[in-house]
Tab-separated table of C-alpha atoms and ligand atoms in Angstrom:
chain	number	residue	atom	x	y	z
A	1	UNK	CA	-23.725	20.794	27.569
A	2	UNK	CA	-22.496	17.177	27.313
A	3	UNK	CA	-19.203	16.445	29.044
A	4	UNK	CA	-16.320	16.137	26.583
A	5	UNK	CA	-12.587	15.544	26.810
A	6	UNK	CA	-10.481	15.794	23.677
A	7	UNK	CA	-12.560	14.143	20.932
A	8	UNK	CA	-14.534	11.992	23.409
A	9	UNK	CA	-18.094	12.974	24.215
A	10	UNK	CA	-20.186	11.563	27.069
A	11	UNK	CA	-23.277	9.683	25.899
A	12	UNK	CA	-25.867	8.636	28.511
A	13	UNK	CA	-25.826	4.861	29.051
A	14	UNK	CA	-22.632	4.375	27.018
A	15	UNK	CA	-18.910	3.877	27.282
A	16	UNK	CA	-17.310	6.376	24.879
A	17	UNK	CA	-13.728	6.002	23.648
A	18	UNK	CA	-11.351	8.511	22.137
A	19	UNK	CA	-8.185	10.530	22.623
A	20	UNK	CA	-6.849	13.846	23.901
A	21	UNK	CA	-3.939	15.481	22.040
A	22	UNK	CA	-0.875	16.241	24.182
A	23	UNK	CA	1.719	17.693	21.802
A	24	UNK	CA	3.307	17.211	18.420
A	25	UNK	CA	6.336	14.961	17.796
A	26	UNK	CA	9.351	16.377	15.906
A	27	UNK	CA	9.197	13.189	13.821
A	28	UNK	CA	5.593	13.835	12.812
A	29	UNK	CA	2.326	12.820	14.420
A	30	UNK	CA	1.168	13.631	17.924
A	31	UNK	CA	1.268	12.160	21.393
A	32	UNK	CA	-2.216	11.362	22.687
A	33	UNK	CA	-3.854	10.230	25.863
A	34	UNK	CA	-6.450	7.473	25.582
A	35	UNK	CA	-9.769	8.651	27.030
A	36	UNK	CA	-12.788	6.663	28.213
A	37	UNK	CA	-15.973	8.375	29.356
A	38	UNK	CA	-18.522	6.169	31.110
A	39	UNK	CA	-21.827	7.880	31.593
A	40	UNK	CA	-24.922	6.417	33.233
A	41	UNK	CA	-27.705	8.750	34.157
A	42	UNK	CA	-26.096	12.135	33.377
A	43	UNK	CA	-27.580	13.654	36.537
A	44	UNK	CA	-24.898	12.870	39.095
A	45	UNK	CA	-21.298	13.661	40.024
A	46	UNK	CA	-18.284	13.463	37.725
A	47	UNK	CA	-15.532	11.172	38.942
A	48	UNK	CA	-12.069	11.200	37.362
A	49	UNK	CA	-9.889	8.078	37.357
A	50	UNK	CA	-6.319	8.133	36.054
A	51	UNK	CA	-3.380	5.707	35.872
A	52	UNK	CA	0.027	5.266	34.304
A	53	UNK	CA	1.773	8.541	35.181
A	54	UNK	CA	4.747	6.391	36.229
A	55	UNK	CA	5.504	4.074	33.320
A	56	UNK	CA	6.647	1.135	35.455
A	57	UNK	CA	3.348	1.044	37.390
A	58	UNK	CA	0.816	-1.028	35.489
A	59	UNK	CA	-1.867	-2.227	37.929
A	60	UNK	CA	-4.050	0.853	37.540
A	61	UNK	CA	-4.577	0.170	33.831
A	62	UNK	CA	-5.905	-3.302	34.611
A	63	UNK	CA	-8.116	-1.927	37.398
A	64	UNK	CA	-9.721	0.524	34.962
A	65	UNK	CA	-10.259	-2.174	32.319
A	66	UNK	CA	-12.054	-4.390	34.857
A	67	UNK	CA	-14.030	-1.536	36.418
A	68	UNK	CA	-15.417	0.133	33.300
A	69	UNK	CA	-18.032	-2.352	32.094
A	70	UNK	CA	-21.433	-2.027	30.423
A	71	UNK	CA	-22.983	-3.287	33.654
A	72	UNK	CA	-21.328	-0.471	35.630
A	73	UNK	CA	-22.664	2.099	33.159
A	74	UNK	CA	-26.206	0.653	33.397
A	75	UNK	CA	-26.195	1.285	37.154
A	76	UNK	CA	-24.219	4.531	37.239
A	77	UNK	CA	-25.575	7.882	38.408
A	78	UNK	CA	-23.230	10.416	36.857
A	79	UNK	CA	-20.073	10.230	34.756
A	80	UNK	CA	-16.622	8.655	35.037
A	81	UNK	CA	-13.837	10.261	33.005
A	82	UNK	CA	-10.830	8.035	32.700
A	83	UNK	CA	-7.276	8.346	31.343
A	84	UNK	CA	-5.524	4.968	31.719
A	85	UNK	CA	-2.129	6.119	30.328
A	86	UNK	CA	-1.091	9.541	31.678
A	87	UNK	CA	2.511	9.099	30.547
A	88	UNK	CA	2.479	7.197	27.232
A	89	UNK	CA	6.254	7.265	26.520
A	90	UNK	CA	7.102	6.027	30.013
A	91	UNK	CA	4.556	3.208	29.718
A	92	UNK	CA	5.904	2.162	26.315
A	93	UNK	CA	9.455	1.950	27.688
A	94	UNK	CA	8.402	0.630	31.148
A	95	UNK	CA	10.376	3.358	32.894
A	96	UNK	CA	9.259	5.660	35.717
A	97	UNK	CA	9.794	8.805	33.593
A	98	UNK	CA	9.200	9.373	29.902
A	99	UNK	CA	11.988	10.742	27.714
A	100	UNK	CA	10.170	14.042	27.156
A	101	UNK	CA	10.490	15.111	30.773
A	102	UNK	CA	13.486	14.391	33.007
A	103	UNK	CA	12.346	14.225	36.606
A	104	UNK	CA	9.372	12.741	38.396
A	105	UNK	CA	6.296	13.217	36.166
A	106	UNK	CA	4.060	13.273	39.219
A	107	UNK	CA	5.552	16.577	40.402
A	108	UNK	CA	4.290	18.707	37.490
A	109	UNK	CA	0.744	19.701	38.459
A	110	UNK	CA	0.035	23.361	39.349
A	111	UNK	CA	1.154	24.592	42.770
A	112	UNK	CA	-1.342	27.468	43.065
A	113	UNK	CA	1.380	30.126	43.191
A	114	UNK	CA	1.247	33.226	40.976
A	115	UNK	CA	3.036	32.686	37.629
A	116	UNK	CA	6.745	33.572	37.632
A	117	UNK	CA	8.123	36.097	35.113
A	118	UNK	CA	9.730	34.365	32.118
A	119	UNK	CA	13.503	34.015	32.444
A	120	UNK	CA	15.027	33.516	28.960
A	121	UNK	CA	18.035	31.701	30.466
A	122	UNK	CA	15.882	29.042	32.099
A	123	UNK	CA	14.273	26.246	30.100
A	124	UNK	CA	10.509	26.688	29.828
A	125	UNK	CA	8.238	23.952	31.248
A	126	UNK	CA	8.504	20.646	29.366
A	127	UNK	CA	5.805	19.628	26.896
A	128	UNK	CA	4.614	17.107	29.490
A	129	UNK	CA	4.274	19.767	32.195
A	130	UNK	CA	2.312	21.962	29.783
A	131	UNK	CA	0.071	18.993	28.932
A	132	UNK	CA	-0.589	18.288	32.626
A	133	UNK	CA	-1.419	21.971	33.161
A	134	UNK	CA	-4.056	21.709	30.400
A	135	UNK	CA	-5.328	18.450	31.866
A	136	UNK	CA	-5.589	20.038	35.311
A	137	UNK	CA	-7.787	22.800	33.854
A	138	UNK	CA	-10.093	20.106	32.419
A	139	UNK	CA	-10.214	18.256	35.738
A	140	UNK	CA	-10.860	21.460	37.636
A	141	UNK	CA	-13.764	22.289	35.323
A	142	UNK	CA	-15.600	18.980	35.744
A	143	UNK	CA	-14.298	16.806	38.606
A	144	UNK	CA	-16.228	16.259	41.811
A	145	UNK	CA	-13.717	13.540	42.806
A	146	UNK	CA	-10.420	12.177	41.475
A	147	UNK	CA	-8.466	8.985	42.154
A	148	UNK	CA	-4.996	8.466	40.646
A	149	UNK	CA	-3.672	4.881	40.551
A	150	UNK	CA	-0.033	3.925	41.230
A	151	UNK	CA	2.236	1.096	42.409
A	152	UNK	CA	4.953	1.101	45.046
A	153	UNK	CA	7.389	-1.820	45.575
A	154	UNK	CA	7.371	-5.560	44.909
A	155	UNK	CA	5.078	-7.099	47.504
A	156	UNK	CA	4.113	-3.781	49.094
A	157	UNK	CA	0.749	-3.404	50.834
A	158	UNK	CA	-2.153	-1.898	48.882
A	159	UNK	CA	-2.642	1.529	50.427
A	160	UNK	CA	-3.963	5.047	50.088
A	161	UNK	CA	-1.719	8.102	50.183
A	162	UNK	CA	-3.864	10.782	51.683
A	163	UNK	CA	-2.759	14.421	51.425
A	164	UNK	CA	-2.884	16.937	54.220
A	165	UNK	CA	-5.159	19.899	53.519
A	166	UNK	CA	-3.384	23.282	53.546
A	167	UNK	CA	-5.201	26.586	53.795
A	168	UNK	CA	-4.203	30.218	53.321
A	169	UNK	CA	-3.535	32.171	56.475
A	170	UNK	CA	-2.508	35.483	54.904
A	171	UNK	CA	-5.886	37.261	55.020
A	172	UNK	CA	-7.935	38.918	57.716
A	173	UNK	CA	-8.865	36.939	60.841
A	174	UNK	CA	-12.335	36.257	59.377
A	175	UNK	CA	-10.875	35.126	56.015
A	176	UNK	CA	-8.382	32.846	57.751
A	177	UNK	CA	-11.122	31.290	59.844
A	178	UNK	CA	-13.313	30.698	56.794
A	179	UNK	CA	-10.331	29.159	54.937
A	180	UNK	CA	-9.625	26.828	57.876
A	181	UNK	CA	-13.264	25.728	58.117
A	182	UNK	CA	-13.389	24.996	54.382
A	183	UNK	CA	-10.152	22.975	54.674
A	184	UNK	CA	-11.557	21.008	57.626
A	185	UNK	CA	-14.647	20.165	55.599
A	186	UNK	CA	-12.530	18.796	52.749
A	187	UNK	CA	-10.331	16.879	55.213
A	188	UNK	CA	-13.427	15.239	56.741
A	189	UNK	CA	-14.545	14.275	53.235
A	190	UNK	CA	-11.140	12.669	52.556
A	191	UNK	CA	-11.530	10.643	55.773
A	192	UNK	CA	-14.900	9.338	54.578
A	193	UNK	CA	-13.558	8.634	51.089
A	194	UNK	CA	-10.646	6.589	52.563
A	195	UNK	CA	-13.048	4.673	54.785
A	196	UNK	CA	-15.285	3.884	51.801
A	197	UNK	CA	-12.305	2.500	49.816
A	198	UNK	CA	-11.370	0.293	52.769
A	199	UNK	CA	-7.633	-0.315	52.187
A	200	UNK	CA	-4.734	0.725	54.481
A	201	UNK	CA	-4.248	4.495	54.839
A	202	UNK	CA	-1.014	6.524	54.986
A	203	UNK	CA	-0.894	10.266	55.530
A	204	UNK	CA	1.581	12.186	53.403
A	205	UNK	CA	4.879	13.261	54.937
A	206	UNK	CA	5.338	16.189	57.312
A	207	UNK	CA	4.975	19.567	55.588
A	208	UNK	CA	8.730	20.263	55.416
A	209	UNK	CA	9.419	17.043	53.477
A	210	UNK	CA	6.207	17.442	51.462
A	211	UNK	CA	7.216	20.807	49.978
A	212	UNK	CA	10.957	19.996	49.763
A	213	UNK	CA	10.199	16.834	47.779
A	214	UNK	CA	7.708	18.791	45.592
A	215	UNK	CA	4.972	16.363	46.599
A	216	UNK	CA	2.591	19.334	46.656
A	217	UNK	CA	2.717	19.121	42.840
A	218	UNK	CA	1.542	15.498	42.683
A	219	UNK	CA	-1.847	14.765	41.103
A	220	UNK	CA	-3.849	14.317	44.306
A	221	UNK	CA	-2.023	17.060	46.254
A	222	UNK	CA	-2.709	19.641	43.537
A	223	UNK	CA	-6.338	18.510	43.342
A	224	UNK	CA	-6.792	18.843	47.106
A	225	UNK	CA	-4.746	21.971	47.714
A	226	UNK	CA	-5.128	23.988	44.513
A	227	UNK	CA	-8.530	22.932	43.142
A	228	UNK	CA	-10.141	21.716	46.418
A	229	UNK	CA	-11.267	18.483	44.738
A	230	UNK	CA	-11.452	15.444	47.054
A	231	UNK	CA	-8.683	13.270	45.638
A	232	UNK	CA	-6.594	10.280	46.703
A	233	UNK	CA	-3.530	8.448	45.408
A	234	UNK	CA	-3.916	4.661	45.506
A	235	UNK	CA	-0.780	2.496	45.678
A	236	UNK	CA	-1.434	-1.011	44.346
A	237	UNK	CA	1.533	-3.134	45.434
A	238	UNK	CA	3.847	-4.657	42.839
A	239	UNK	CA	4.242	-2.532	39.707
A	240	UNK	CA	5.334	-4.457	36.642
A	241	UNK	CA	3.052	-7.463	36.892
A	242	UNK	CA	-0.171	-6.598	38.710
A	243	UNK	CA	-1.071	-8.580	41.816
A	244	UNK	CA	-4.535	-10.009	40.943
A	245	UNK	CA	-5.766	-9.876	44.564
A	246	UNK	CA	-4.878	-6.178	44.854
A	247	UNK	CA	-6.383	-5.403	41.439
A	248	UNK	CA	-9.708	-7.012	42.455
A	249	UNK	CA	-9.660	-5.337	45.877
A	250	UNK	CA	-9.005	-1.979	44.180
A	251	UNK	CA	-11.911	-2.447	41.753
A	252	UNK	CA	-14.176	-3.303	44.726
A	253	UNK	CA	-12.781	-0.337	46.693
A	254	UNK	CA	-13.447	2.107	43.838
A	255	UNK	CA	-17.000	0.764	43.432
A	256	UNK	CA	-17.421	1.356	47.185
A	257	UNK	CA	-16.210	4.938	46.770
A	258	UNK	CA	-18.697	5.367	43.883
A	259	UNK	CA	-21.460	4.103	46.239
A	260	UNK	CA	-20.298	6.548	48.926
A	261	UNK	CA	-20.445	9.350	46.313
A	262	UNK	CA	-24.027	8.374	45.430
A	263	UNK	CA	-23.037	7.115	41.970
A	264	UNK	CA	-23.892	3.421	42.526
A	265	UNK	CA	-26.633	1.832	44.603
A	266	UNK	CA	-26.313	-1.046	47.023
A	267	UNK	CA	-24.276	-2.096	50.005
A	268	UNK	CA	-20.493	-1.763	50.149
A	269	UNK	CA	-18.585	-4.838	48.927
A	270	UNK	CA	-16.225	-6.539	51.381
A	271	UNK	CA	-12.515	-5.943	50.734
A	272	UNK	CA	-10.970	-9.409	50.715
A	273	UNK	CA	-7.765	-11.161	49.670
A	274	UNK	CA	-5.368	-8.361	50.708
A	275	UNK	CA	-3.721	-7.188	53.921
A	276	UNK	CA	-5.452	-4.171	55.439
A	277	UNK	CA	-3.357	-2.687	58.228
A	278	UNK	CA	-5.082	-0.580	60.858
A	279	UNK	CA	-2.907	-0.102	63.928
A	280	UNK	CA	-5.637	1.938	65.609
A	281	UNK	CA	-3.817	5.245	65.197
A	282	UNK	CA	-3.121	7.388	62.124
A	283	UNK	CA	0.204	6.829	60.343
A	284	UNK	CA	2.382	8.816	57.997
A	285	UNK	CA	5.174	7.969	55.592
A	286	UNK	CA	8.632	8.473	57.065
A	287	UNK	CA	12.039	7.755	55.468
A	288	UNK	CA	13.201	5.412	58.214
A	289	UNK	CA	15.182	3.379	59.178
A	290	UNK	CA	18.219	4.226	57.033
A	291	UNK	CA	21.481	2.305	56.639
A	292	UNK	CA	24.565	3.701	58.386
A	293	UNK	CA	26.976	1.535	56.329
A	294	UNK	CA	27.119	0.156	52.782
A	295	UNK	CA	26.048	-3.471	53.041
A	296	UNK	CA	23.998	-6.439	51.900
A	297	UNK	CA	20.613	-6.518	53.597
A	298	UNK	CA	18.582	-9.510	54.773
A	299	UNK	CA	15.123	-8.297	55.710
A	300	UNK	CA	13.634	-9.597	58.955
A	301	UNK	CA	10.182	-8.075	58.370
A	302	UNK	CA	7.473	-8.486	55.753
A	303	UNK	CA	5.086	-5.954	54.208
A	304	UNK	CA	2.143	-5.401	56.565
A	305	UNK	CA	4.088	-6.291	59.760
A	306	UNK	CA	3.504	-4.080	62.784
A	307	UNK	CA	6.721	-3.028	64.533
A	308	UNK	CA	7.645	-1.337	67.779
A	309	UNK	CA	10.588	0.931	68.501
A	310	UNK	CA	13.719	-1.225	68.744
A	311	UNK	CA	12.338	-4.175	66.753
A	312	UNK	CA	14.793	-5.758	64.250
A	313	UNK	CA	14.196	-4.738	60.626
A	314	UNK	CA	17.172	-6.226	58.739
A	315	UNK	CA	20.482	-8.048	59.179
A	316	UNK	CA	23.468	-6.202	57.694
A	317	UNK	CA	26.460	-8.031	56.181
A	318	UNK	CA	29.380	-7.152	53.949
A	319	UNK	CA	29.644	-8.832	50.535
A	320	UNK	CA	31.713	-11.621	52.133
A	321	UNK	CA	28.860	-12.369	54.533
A	322	UNK	CA	30.372	-10.899	57.697
A	323	UNK	CA	28.180	-8.761	59.998
A	324	UNK	CA	28.843	-5.003	59.568
A	325	UNK	CA	27.832	-1.742	61.242
A	326	UNK	CA	25.245	-2.234	63.936
A	327	UNK	CA	24.742	-5.806	62.550
A	328	UNK	CA	20.981	-5.517	62.943
A	329	UNK	CA	19.098	-2.436	61.786
A	330	UNK	CA	16.306	-1.626	64.253
A	331	UNK	CA	13.158	0.439	64.006
A	332	UNK	CA	13.352	3.936	65.447
A	333	UNK	CA	9.562	4.183	65.626
A	334	UNK	CA	6.327	2.408	66.326
A	335	UNK	CA	4.448	1.759	63.083
A	336	UNK	CA	4.164	-0.754	60.255
A	337	UNK	CA	6.006	-1.928	57.155
A	338	UNK	CA	4.448	-0.672	53.896
A	339	UNK	CA	6.845	-2.694	51.751
A	340	UNK	CA	10.486	-3.558	51.145
A	341	UNK	CA	12.447	-1.183	48.935
A	342	UNK	CA	14.005	-2.764	45.835
A	343	UNK	CA	17.297	-4.616	46.133
A	344	UNK	CA	19.486	-5.897	48.943
A	345	UNK	CA	22.925	-4.526	47.917
A	346	UNK	CA	22.723	-0.995	49.244
A	347	UNK	CA	24.769	2.116	49.962
A	348	UNK	CA	24.747	3.921	53.308
A	349	UNK	CA	21.891	6.376	53.792
A	350	UNK	CA	19.120	4.498	51.991
A	351	UNK	CA	15.913	3.042	53.423
A	352	UNK	CA	15.549	-0.740	53.397
A	353	UNK	CA	11.770	-0.634	53.699
A	354	UNK	CA	8.863	1.762	53.417
A	355	UNK	CA	7.772	2.631	56.925
A	356	UNK	CA	4.556	4.152	58.229
A	357	UNK	CA	4.937	5.708	61.700
A	358	UNK	CA	2.431	7.112	64.153
A	359	UNK	CA	1.232	10.475	62.791
A	360	UNK	CA	0.766	13.054	65.505
A	361	UNK	CA	0.775	15.987	63.036
A	362	UNK	CA	-2.399	17.852	62.036
A	363	UNK	CA	-4.068	16.892	58.743
A	364	UNK	CA	-5.314	20.481	58.295
A	365	UNK	CA	-2.721	23.240	58.509
A	366	UNK	CA	-1.774	26.616	57.000
A	367	UNK	CA	0.449	26.868	53.907
A	368	UNK	CA	4.051	27.656	54.972
A	369	UNK	CA	4.703	31.358	55.562
A	370	UNK	CA	5.484	33.231	52.332
A	371	UNK	CA	4.320	30.288	50.135
A	372	UNK	CA	2.296	32.515	47.803
A	373	UNK	CA	5.022	35.188	47.563
A	374	UNK	CA	7.871	33.000	46.257
B	401	ZN	ZN1	3.602	6.136	41.036
């Protein structure tokens, strides 16, 4: 059976173009995803590549346009299925969310829990959530790997968000052990996939923040923890206007992952032109340091800088220019600066930069107690 998605059918040695219907518009017509299927020799893995779930993040689209060439297809073992615009309305309006779903669109993938009984007083899932549920079924049916492309902040470092692997611990001792071993195998595969890509690596937040923030329903987290598909989220620096160096380094990194997956021949390409931060220990995202006073910030660090506990991060002034609060915001942790959060006129409680701190938490761990009951 040839691989198909929507009206697009894989053809050996060809790039095939088409669409996948999402839902109807009340004003007539339908919303569609653009689909590209690149198939080389059909005997080989199926790799999914997606971009544009956040409408103000545009680098991934360019990466896919540069990656998917006739030359790639000539040398490809297997199939690449690609959706370059996961959230068409948000992309058209250059906003993080589209108007047909209020809330982060990258928190709508299945969570693996049993379905809840319908409550007539609660709004049903949005059309976008229903579309992503259908998409997830398609991915689950065909994907051996999945990479979802994003952007973070202006000037931020190109990096991988790597999910922790959760396993069920509500069976017998033998079942729990088998579940842990399977999770460890997937985790080891994610390590190798990150290494093949060759950019900086960040582990997702601690499990409390991960579930509270509904990050377990992001694209890559659902792939890893619901469908057990090796999957990564790539963050490609500045969002609105792609950084050409990061775009090229991402294309090279994805080709390296395709080589690692046995889908392209040849040696890995060097990753050049971007900062790759490797402090020598694993790091995770942490919402720190935060402002204790409303103020105007002058950053004293740059994306990619390594910092130690106590190092200055930003000068804090009032709007008249006088020092306020602790005058200098300092790092609470050892780690590195992923990027500077947008803006310098800030309320108390917000982060002034994205910070990666030493990660001493396990990357393989059981789902929280009662997860599958709620
Ligand atoms: Zn994003």
